[in-house]
PDB file of C-alpha atoms in Angstrom:
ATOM      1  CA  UNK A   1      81.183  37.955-126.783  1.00  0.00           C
ATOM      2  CA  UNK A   2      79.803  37.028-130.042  1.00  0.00           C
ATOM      3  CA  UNK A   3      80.927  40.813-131.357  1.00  0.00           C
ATOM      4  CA  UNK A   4      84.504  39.608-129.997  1.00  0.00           C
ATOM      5  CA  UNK A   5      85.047  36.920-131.455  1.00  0.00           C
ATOM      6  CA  UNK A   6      84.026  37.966-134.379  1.00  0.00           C
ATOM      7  CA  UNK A   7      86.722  40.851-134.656  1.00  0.00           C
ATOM      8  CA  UNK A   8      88.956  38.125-133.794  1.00  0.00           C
ATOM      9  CA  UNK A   9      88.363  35.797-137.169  1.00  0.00           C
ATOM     10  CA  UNK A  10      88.622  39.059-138.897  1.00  0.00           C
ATOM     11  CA  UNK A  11      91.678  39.958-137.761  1.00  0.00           C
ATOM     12  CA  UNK A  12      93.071  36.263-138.073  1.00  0.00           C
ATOM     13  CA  UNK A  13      91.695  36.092-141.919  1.00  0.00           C
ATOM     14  CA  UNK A  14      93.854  39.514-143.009  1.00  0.00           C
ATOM     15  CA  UNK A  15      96.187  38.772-141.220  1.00  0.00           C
ATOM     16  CA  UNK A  16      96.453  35.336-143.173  1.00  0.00           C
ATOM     17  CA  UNK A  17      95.985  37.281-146.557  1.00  0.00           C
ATOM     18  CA  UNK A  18      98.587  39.634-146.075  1.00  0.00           C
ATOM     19  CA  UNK A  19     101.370  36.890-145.215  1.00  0.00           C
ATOM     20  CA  UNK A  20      99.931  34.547-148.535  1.00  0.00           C
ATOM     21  CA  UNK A  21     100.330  37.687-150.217  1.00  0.00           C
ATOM     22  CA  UNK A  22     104.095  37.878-149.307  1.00  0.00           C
ATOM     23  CA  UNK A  23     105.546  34.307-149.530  1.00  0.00           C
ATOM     24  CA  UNK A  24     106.785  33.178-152.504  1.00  0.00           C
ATOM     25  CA  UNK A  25     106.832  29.831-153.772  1.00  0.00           C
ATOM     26  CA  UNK A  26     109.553  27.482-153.041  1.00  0.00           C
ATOM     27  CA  UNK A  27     111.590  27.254-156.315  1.00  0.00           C
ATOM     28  CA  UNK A  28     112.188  24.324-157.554  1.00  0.00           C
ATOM     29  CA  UNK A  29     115.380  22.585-156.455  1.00  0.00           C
ATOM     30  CA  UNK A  30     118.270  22.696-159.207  1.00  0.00           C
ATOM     31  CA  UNK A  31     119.058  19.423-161.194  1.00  0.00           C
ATOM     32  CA  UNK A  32     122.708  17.968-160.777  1.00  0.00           C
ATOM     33  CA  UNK A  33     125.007  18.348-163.204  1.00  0.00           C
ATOM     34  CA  UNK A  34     125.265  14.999-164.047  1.00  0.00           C
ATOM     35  CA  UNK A  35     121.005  14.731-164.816  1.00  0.00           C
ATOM     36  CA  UNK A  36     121.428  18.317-166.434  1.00  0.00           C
ATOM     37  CA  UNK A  37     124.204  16.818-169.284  1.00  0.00           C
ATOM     38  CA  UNK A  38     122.497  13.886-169.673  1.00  0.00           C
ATOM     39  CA  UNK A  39     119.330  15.874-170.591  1.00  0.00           C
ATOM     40  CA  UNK A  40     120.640  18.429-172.860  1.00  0.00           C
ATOM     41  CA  UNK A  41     122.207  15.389-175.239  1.00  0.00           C
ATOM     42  CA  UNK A  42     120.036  13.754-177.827  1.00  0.00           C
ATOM     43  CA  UNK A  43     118.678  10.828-176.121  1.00  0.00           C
ATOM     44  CA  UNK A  44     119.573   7.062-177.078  1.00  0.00           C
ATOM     45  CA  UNK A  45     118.843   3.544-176.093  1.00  0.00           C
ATOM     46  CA  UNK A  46     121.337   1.342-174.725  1.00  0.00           C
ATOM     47  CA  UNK A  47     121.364  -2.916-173.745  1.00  0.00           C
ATOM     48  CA  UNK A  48     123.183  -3.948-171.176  1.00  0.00           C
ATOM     49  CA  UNK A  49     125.116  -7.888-171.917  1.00  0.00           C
ATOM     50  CA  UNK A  50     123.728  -8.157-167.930  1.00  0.00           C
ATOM     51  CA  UNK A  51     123.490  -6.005-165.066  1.00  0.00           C
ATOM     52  CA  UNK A  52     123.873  -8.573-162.081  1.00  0.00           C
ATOM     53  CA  UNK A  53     127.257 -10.618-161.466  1.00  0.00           C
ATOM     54  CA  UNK A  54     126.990 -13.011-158.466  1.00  0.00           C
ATOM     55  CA  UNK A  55     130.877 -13.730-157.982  1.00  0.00           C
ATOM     56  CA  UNK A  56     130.748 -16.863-155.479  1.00  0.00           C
ATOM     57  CA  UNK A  57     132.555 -17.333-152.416  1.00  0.00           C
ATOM     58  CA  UNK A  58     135.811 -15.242-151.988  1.00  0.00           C
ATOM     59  CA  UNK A  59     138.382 -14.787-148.977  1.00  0.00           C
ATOM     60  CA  UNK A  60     138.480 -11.528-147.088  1.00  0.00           C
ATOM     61  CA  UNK A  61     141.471  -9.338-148.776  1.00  0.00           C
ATOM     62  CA  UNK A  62     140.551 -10.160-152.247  1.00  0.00           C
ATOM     63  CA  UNK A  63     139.493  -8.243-154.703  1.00  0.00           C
ATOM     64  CA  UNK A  64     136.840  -8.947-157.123  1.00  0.00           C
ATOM     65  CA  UNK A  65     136.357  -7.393-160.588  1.00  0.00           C
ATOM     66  CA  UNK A  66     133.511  -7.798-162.850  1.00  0.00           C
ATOM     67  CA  UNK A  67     133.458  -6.281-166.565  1.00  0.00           C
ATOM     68  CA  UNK A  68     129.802  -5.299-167.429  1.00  0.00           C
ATOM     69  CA  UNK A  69     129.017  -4.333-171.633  1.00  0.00           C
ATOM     70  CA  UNK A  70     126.716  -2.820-173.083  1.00  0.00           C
ATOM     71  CA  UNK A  71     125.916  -1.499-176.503  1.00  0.00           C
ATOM     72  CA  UNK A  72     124.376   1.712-178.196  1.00  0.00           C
ATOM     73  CA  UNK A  73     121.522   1.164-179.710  1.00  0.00           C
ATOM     74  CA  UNK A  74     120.084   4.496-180.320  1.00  0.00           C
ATOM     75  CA  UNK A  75     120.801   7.003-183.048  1.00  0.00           C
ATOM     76  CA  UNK A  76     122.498   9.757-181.189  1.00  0.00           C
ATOM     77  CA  UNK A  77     126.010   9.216-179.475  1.00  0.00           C
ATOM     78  CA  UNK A  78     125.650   7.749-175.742  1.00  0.00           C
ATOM     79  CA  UNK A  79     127.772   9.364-173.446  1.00  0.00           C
ATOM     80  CA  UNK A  80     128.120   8.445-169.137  1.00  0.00           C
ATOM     81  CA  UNK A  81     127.128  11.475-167.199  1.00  0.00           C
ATOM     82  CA  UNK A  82     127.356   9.650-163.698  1.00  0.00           C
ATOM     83  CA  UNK A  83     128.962   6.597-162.705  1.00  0.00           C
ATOM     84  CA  UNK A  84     128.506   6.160-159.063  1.00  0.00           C
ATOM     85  CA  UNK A  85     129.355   3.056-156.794  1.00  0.00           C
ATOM     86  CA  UNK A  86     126.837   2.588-153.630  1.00  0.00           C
ATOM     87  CA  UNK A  87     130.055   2.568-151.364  1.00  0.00           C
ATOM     88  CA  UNK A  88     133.897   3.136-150.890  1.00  0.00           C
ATOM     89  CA  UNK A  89     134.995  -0.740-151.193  1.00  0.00           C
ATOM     90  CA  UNK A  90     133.602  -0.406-155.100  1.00  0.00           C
ATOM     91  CA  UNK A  91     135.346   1.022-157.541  1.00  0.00           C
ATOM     92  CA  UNK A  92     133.868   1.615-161.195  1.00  0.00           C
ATOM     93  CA  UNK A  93     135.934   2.513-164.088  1.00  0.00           C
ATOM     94  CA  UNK A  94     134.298   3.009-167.180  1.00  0.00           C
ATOM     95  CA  UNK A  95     134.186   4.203-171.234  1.00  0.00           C
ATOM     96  CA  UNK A  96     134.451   7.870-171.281  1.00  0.00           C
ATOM     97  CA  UNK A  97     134.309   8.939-174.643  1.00  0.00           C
ATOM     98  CA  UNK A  98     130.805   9.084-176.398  1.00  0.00           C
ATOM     99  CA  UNK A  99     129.765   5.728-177.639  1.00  0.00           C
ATOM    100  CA  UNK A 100     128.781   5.674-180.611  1.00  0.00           C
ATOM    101  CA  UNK A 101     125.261   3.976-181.634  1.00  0.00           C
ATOM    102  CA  UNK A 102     125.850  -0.002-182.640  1.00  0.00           C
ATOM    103  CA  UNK A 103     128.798   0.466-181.035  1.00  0.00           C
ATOM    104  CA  UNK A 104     130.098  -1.235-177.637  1.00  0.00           C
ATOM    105  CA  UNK A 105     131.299   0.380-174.378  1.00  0.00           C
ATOM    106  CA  UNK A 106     131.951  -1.344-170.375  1.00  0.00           C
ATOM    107  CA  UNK A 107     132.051  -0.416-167.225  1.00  0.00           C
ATOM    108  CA  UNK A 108     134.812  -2.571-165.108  1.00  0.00           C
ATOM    109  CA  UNK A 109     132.978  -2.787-160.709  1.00  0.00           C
ATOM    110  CA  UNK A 110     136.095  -3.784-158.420  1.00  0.00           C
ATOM    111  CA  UNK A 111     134.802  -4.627-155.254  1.00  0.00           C
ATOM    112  CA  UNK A 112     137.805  -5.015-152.354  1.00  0.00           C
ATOM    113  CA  UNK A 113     136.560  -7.328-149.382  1.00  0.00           C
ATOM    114  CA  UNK A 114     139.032  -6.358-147.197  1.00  0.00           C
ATOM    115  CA  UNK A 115     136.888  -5.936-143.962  1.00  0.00           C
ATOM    116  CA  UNK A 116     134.299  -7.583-145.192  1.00  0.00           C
ATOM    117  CA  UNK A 117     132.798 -10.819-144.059  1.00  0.00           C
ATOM    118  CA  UNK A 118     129.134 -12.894-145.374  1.00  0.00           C
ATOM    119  CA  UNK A 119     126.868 -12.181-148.149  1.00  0.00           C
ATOM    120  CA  UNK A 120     127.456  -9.104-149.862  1.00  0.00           C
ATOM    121  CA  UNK A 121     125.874  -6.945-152.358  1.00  0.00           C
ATOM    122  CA  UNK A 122     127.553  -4.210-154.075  1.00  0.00           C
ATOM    123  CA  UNK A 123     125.716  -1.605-156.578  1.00  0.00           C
ATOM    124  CA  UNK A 124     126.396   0.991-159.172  1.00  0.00           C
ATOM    125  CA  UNK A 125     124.580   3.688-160.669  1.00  0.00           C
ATOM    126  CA  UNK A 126     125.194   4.435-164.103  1.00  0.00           C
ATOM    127  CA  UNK A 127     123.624   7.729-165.255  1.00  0.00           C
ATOM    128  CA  UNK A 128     123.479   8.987-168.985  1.00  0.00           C
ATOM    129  CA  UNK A 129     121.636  10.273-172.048  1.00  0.00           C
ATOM    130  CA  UNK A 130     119.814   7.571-172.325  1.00  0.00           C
ATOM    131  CA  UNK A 131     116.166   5.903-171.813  1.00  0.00           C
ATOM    132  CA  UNK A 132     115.483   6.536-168.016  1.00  0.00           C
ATOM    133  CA  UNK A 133     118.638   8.187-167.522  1.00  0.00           C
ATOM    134  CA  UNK A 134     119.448   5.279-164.501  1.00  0.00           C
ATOM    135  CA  UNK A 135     120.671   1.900-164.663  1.00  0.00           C
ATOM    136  CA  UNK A 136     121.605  -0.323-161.653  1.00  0.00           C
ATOM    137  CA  UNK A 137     124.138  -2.662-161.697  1.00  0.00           C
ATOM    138  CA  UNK A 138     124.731  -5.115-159.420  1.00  0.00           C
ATOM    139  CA  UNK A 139     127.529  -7.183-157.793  1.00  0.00           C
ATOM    140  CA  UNK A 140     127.073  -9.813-154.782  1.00  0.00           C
ATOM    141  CA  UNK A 141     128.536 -13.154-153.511  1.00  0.00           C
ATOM    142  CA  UNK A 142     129.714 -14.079-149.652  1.00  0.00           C
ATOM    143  CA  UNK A 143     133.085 -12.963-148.119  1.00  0.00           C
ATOM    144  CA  UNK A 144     134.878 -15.427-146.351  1.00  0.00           C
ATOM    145  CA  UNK A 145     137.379 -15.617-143.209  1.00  0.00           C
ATOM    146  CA  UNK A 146     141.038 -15.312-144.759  1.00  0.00           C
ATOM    147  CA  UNK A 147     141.324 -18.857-143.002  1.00  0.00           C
ATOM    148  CA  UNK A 148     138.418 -20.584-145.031  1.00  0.00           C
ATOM    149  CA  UNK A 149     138.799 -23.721-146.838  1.00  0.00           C
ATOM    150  CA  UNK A 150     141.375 -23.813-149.551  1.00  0.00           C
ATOM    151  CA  UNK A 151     139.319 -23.938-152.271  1.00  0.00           C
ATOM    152  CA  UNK A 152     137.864 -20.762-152.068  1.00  0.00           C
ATOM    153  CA  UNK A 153     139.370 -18.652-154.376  1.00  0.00           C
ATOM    154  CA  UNK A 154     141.889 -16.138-152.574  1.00  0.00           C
ATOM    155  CA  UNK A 155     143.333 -14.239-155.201  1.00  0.00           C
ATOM    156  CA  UNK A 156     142.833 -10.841-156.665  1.00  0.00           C
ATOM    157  CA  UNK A 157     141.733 -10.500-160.308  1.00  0.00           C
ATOM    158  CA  UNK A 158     138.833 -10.963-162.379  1.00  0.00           C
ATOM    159  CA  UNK A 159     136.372 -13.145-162.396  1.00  0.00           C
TER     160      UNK A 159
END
C-alpha cells in the first residue's frame, strides 16, 4: 500500500512540473488609451477653483449646469485625456486644446433631471497628464416633483 501510494505522489508531482513548465504567465492587461496619452506627456500639476457644486432644490425637467475651473500649474502643457460622466443624464463638455501652464481651462457638468426625483449626486472623471492622472468632480442637490412649490427654481440654465 505504502509502495502505492507512493508511485502515486510521484506521478502527481511530474505531472505538476510538466504543466508549470508549460503555462505562461498571464500578461499584463493593456492600459486604455486615455491612461496611455496621459502617460506619455510630460506631467504637470493642476488646481481645481472646486470640485463639488451642490445646486439646491430643482424641479424634475430641468436642467442644471455647473462650470468647474481650474488652472495649470505645472511646467509642461496640460492636456484632458478622459472626461467621463458617471451616467447618461450628465453631460461634460470641456477645454480641448492643451492648457498651457499658469494658464486657465473648465469643464461645463449639465445634469438633466428629467426622470429624476430626491437627492441626487452626479460625478465626473477627469483624466489627464497630470499629478494622479484622476480627478473627481462632483455635482448633487434634490430633484423635485414638476408640481413642487413655486419657488423652486424650474428653469433650465446655469446655476
Amino acid at each position: 500500500m505504502k509502495k502505492y501510494f507512493s508511485l502515486l505522489m510521484l506521478a502527481l508531482c511530474v505531472t505538476g512540473a510538466v504543466f508549470a513548465q508549460n503555462s505562461t504567465p498571464a500578461a499584463a492587461p493593456a492600459r486604455p488609451e486615455w491612461e496611455e496619452k496621459a502617460l506619455s506627456l510630460p506631467q504637470t500639476k493642476v488646481e481645481f477653483g472646486e470640485d463639488k457644486y451642490q445646486f439646491g432644490q430643482v424641479k424634475t425637467g430641468s436642467t442644471v449646469t455647473h462650470r468647474f475651473t481650474f488652472v495649470n500649474t505645472g511646467a509642461a502643457p496640460l492636456t484632458l485625456t478622459r472626461v467621463k460622466a458617471s451616467c447618461g443624464c450628465t453631460t461634460p463638455m470641456y477645454s480641448k486644446e492643451a492648457i498651457q501652464p499658469g494658464k486657465e481651462g473648465f469643464i461645463d457638468v449639465s445634469f438633466n433631471t428629467t426622470g429624476k426625483s430626491g437627492m441626487q449626486t452626479k460625478t465626473v472623471t477627469v483624466s489627464g497628464n497630470f499629478d494622479g492622472l484622476n480627478k473627481i468632480l462632483m455635482i448633487s442637490g434634490e430633484v423635485l416633483p414638476a408640481e413642487a412649490a413655486t419657488d423652486v427654481k424650474s428653469a433650465t440654465g446655469t446655476r
